Coordinates of C-alpha atoms in Angstrom, one line a residue:
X8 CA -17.4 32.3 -33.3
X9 CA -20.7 33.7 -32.0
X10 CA -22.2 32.9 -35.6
X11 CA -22.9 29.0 -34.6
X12 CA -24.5 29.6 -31.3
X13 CA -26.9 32.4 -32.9
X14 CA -28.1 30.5 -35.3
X15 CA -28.9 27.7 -33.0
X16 CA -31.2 30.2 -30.9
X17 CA -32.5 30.9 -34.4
X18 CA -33.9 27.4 -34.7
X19 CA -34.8 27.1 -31.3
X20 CA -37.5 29.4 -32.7
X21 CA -38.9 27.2 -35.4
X22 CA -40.7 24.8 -33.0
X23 CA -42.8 27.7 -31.6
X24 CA -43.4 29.1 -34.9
X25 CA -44.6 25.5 -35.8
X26 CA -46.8 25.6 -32.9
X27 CA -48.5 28.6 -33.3
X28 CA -48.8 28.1 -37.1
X29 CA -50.5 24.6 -36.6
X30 CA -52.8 26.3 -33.9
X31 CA -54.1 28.8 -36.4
X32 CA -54.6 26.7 -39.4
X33 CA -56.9 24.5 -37.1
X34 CA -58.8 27.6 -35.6
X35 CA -60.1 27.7 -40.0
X36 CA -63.6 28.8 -38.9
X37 CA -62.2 32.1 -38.6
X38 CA -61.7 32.3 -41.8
X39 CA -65.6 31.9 -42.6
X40 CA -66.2 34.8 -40.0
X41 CA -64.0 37.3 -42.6
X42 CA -66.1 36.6 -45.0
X43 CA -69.5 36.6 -44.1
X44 CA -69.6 37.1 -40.8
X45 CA -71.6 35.6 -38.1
X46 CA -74.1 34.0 -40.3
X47 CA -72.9 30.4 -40.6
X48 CA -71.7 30.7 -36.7
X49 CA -74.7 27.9 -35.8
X50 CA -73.7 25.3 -37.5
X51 CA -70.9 22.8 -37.0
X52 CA -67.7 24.1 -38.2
X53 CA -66.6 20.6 -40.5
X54 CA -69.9 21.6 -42.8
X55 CA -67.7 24.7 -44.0
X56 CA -65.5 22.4 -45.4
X57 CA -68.7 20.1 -47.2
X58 CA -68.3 19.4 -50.7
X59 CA -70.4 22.7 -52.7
X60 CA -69.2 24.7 -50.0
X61 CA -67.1 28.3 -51.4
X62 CA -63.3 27.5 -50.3
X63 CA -64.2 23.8 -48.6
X64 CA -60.4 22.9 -49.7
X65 CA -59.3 25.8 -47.7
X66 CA -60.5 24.1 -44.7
X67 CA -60.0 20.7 -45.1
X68 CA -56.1 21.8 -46.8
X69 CA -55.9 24.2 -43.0
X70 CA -56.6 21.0 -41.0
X71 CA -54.3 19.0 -42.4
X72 CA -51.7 21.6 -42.4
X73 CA -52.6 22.3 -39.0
X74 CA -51.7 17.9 -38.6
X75 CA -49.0 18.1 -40.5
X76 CA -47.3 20.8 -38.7
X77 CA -47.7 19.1 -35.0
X78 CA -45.8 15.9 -35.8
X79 CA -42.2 17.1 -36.0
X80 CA -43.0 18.3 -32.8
X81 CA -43.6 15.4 -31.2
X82 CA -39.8 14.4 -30.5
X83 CA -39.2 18.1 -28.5
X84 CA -41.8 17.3 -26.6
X85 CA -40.7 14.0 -25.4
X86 CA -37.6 15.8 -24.2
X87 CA -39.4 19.0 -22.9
X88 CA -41.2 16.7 -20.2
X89 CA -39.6 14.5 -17.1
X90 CA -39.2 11.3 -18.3
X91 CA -41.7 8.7 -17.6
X92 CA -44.9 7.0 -18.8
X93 CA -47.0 10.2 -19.0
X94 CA -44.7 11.7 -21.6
X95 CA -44.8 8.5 -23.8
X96 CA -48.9 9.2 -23.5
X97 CA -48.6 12.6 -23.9
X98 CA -46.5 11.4 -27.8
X99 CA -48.9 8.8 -28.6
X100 CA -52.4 10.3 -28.3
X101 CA -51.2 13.5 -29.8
X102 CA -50.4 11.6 -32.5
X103 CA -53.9 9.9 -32.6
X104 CA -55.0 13.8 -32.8
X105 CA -52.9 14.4 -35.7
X106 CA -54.0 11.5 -37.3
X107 CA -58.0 11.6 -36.7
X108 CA -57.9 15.3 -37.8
X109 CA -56.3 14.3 -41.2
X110 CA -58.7 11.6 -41.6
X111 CA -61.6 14.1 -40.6
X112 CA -60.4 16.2 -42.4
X113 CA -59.9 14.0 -46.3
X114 CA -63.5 12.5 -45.3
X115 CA -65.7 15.6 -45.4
X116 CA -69.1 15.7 -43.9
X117 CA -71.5 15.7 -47.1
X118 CA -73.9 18.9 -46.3
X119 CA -73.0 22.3 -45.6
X120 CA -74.8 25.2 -44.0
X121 CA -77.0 25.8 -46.6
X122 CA -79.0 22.7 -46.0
X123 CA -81.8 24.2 -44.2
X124 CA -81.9 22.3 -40.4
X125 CA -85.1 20.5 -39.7
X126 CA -86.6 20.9 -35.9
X127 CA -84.1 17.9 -35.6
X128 CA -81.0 17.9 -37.8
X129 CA -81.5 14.9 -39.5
X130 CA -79.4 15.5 -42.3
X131 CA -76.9 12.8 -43.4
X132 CA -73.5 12.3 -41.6
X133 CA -70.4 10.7 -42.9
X134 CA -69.8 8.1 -40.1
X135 CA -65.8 8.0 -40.9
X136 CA -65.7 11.8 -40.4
X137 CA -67.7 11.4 -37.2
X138 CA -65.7 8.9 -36.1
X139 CA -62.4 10.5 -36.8
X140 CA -63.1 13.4 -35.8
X141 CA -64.3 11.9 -32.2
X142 CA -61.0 9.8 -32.2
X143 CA -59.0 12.8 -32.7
X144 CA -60.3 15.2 -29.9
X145 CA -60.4 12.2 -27.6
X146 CA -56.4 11.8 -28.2
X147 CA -55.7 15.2 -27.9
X148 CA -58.0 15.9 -24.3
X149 CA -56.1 12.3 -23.4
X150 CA -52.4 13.7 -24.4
X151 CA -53.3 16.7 -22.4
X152 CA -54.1 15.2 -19.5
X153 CA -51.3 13.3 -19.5
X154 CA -49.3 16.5 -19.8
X155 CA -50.7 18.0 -16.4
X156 CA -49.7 14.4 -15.4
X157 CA -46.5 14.8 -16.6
X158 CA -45.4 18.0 -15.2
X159 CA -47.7 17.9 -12.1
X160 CA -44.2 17.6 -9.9
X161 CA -41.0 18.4 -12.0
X162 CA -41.1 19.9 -15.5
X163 CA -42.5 23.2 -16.7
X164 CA -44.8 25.1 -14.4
X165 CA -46.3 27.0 -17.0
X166 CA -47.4 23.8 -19.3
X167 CA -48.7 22.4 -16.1
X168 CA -51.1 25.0 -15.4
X169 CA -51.8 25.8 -19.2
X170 CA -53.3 21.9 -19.4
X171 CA -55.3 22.2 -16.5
X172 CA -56.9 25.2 -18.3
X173 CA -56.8 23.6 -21.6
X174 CA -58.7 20.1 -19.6
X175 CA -61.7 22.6 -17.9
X176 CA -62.3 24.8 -20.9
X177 CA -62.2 22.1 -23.3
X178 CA -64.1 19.1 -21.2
X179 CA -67.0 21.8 -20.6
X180 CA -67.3 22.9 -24.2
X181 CA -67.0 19.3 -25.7
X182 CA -70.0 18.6 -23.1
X183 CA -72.0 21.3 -23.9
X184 CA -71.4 20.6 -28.1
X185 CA -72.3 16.8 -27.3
X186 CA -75.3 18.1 -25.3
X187 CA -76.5 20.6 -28.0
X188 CA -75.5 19.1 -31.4
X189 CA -78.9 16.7 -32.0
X190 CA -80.9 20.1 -31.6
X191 CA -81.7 22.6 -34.7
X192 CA -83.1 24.7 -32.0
X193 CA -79.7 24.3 -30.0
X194 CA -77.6 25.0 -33.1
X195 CA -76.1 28.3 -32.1
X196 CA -75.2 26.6 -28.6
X197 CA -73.8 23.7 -30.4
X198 CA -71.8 25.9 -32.9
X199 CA -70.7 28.7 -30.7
X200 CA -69.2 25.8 -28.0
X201 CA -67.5 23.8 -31.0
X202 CA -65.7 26.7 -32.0
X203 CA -64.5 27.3 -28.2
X204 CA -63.1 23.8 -28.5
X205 CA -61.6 24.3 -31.4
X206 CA -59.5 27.9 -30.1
X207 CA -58.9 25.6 -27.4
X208 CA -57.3 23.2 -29.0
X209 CA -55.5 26.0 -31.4
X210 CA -53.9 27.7 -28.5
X211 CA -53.1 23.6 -26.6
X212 CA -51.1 23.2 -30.5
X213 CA -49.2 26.5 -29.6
X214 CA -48.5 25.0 -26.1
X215 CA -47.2 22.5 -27.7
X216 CA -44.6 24.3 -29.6
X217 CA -43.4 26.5 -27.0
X218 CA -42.4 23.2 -24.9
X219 CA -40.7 21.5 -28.3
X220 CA -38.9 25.0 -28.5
X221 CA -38.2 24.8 -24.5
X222 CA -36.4 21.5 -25.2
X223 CA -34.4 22.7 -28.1
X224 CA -33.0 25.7 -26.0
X225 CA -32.2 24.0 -23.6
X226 CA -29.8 21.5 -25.6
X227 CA -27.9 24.2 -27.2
X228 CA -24.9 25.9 -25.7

């Protein structure tokens, strides 16, 4: 009898693990500092995926992993917040992020770190990778507003407070990338702030599994 209700905990787990699996398949540029270090750490973190590039299908394959692995927790979500517009945001414009980053992420940038930087980067930029990849950050910063929004007076107190982090760390980094990116001489600022978005971001996708698992404990007996 106490076989039905254990497995049911069981797959209360999945959702988290989904999370924190789609958080480190986005956070790929770790992958780079394994292999050679700190050596690549000033330049954007979509060139490591550039066509030429060793293992540029790792990354683009991790992103869309990462994508992949954040939709079937949108609906755990939904339930895991107090109902209301916010929540319906807080679905939507994750999806946009899941969507962007696939697109970023199957329209590569064209160079790689080892075009050497100019005194300004000047080097050609795939405009649909740009784009997308804007698009997506922008619906992921706008679901997770939405989500302090959302649990600001009823819902988790935890996912409340863990958006307001994920808004200051994440706003300032994005700022300081946007600020720094044009630069060759800013390139280490530029890259080193990226890839604080990006662990940002990782550990919001984690978040996001751990309320999708909240929601799937709590319907079980």
């Amino acid at each position: 009898m106490s076989g039905g209700p254990r497995r049911g905990r069981l797959r209360a787990i999945v959702p988290a693990a989904l999370g924190a699996g789609a958080g480190v398949l986005y956070a790929n540029f770790a992958l780079d500092w394994v292999r050679r270090g700190t050596v690549s750490l000033g330049h954007m973190v979509s060139e490591l995926a550039a066509p030429g590039e060793p293992h540029a299908w790792v990354y683009r394959a991790s992103e869309v992993g990462a994508a992949a692995l954040v939709v079937p927790l949108l609906p755990g979500v939904r339930a895991a917040l107090p109902a209301g517009p916010a929540r319906e945001v807080v679905v939507g414009a994750t999806a946009v992020f899941a969507i962007g980053a696939t697109v970023a992420a199957l329209v590569p940038t064209p160079f790689g770190p080892r075009v050497v930087h100019d005194k300004v980067d000047r080097r050609p930029r795939s405009e649909v990778h740009d784009r997308a990849s804007f698009v997506s950050d922008a619906g992921l910063y706008v679901g997770v507003a939405a989500a302090w929004v959302s649990t600001r007076s009823a819902g988790p107190r935890w996912a409340h407070r863990a958006a307001g982090v994920v808004l200051g760390l994440g706003g300032t980094s994005s700022l300081v990338f946007g600020y720094a990116r044009p630069s060759a001489r800013l390139r280490w600022v530029g890259g080193i702030s990226q890839r604080v978005n990006v662990v940002v971001i990782s550990a919001w996708l984690g978040c996001l599994g751990l309320l999708a698992a909240r929601a799937r404990d709590a319907a079980l007996p």
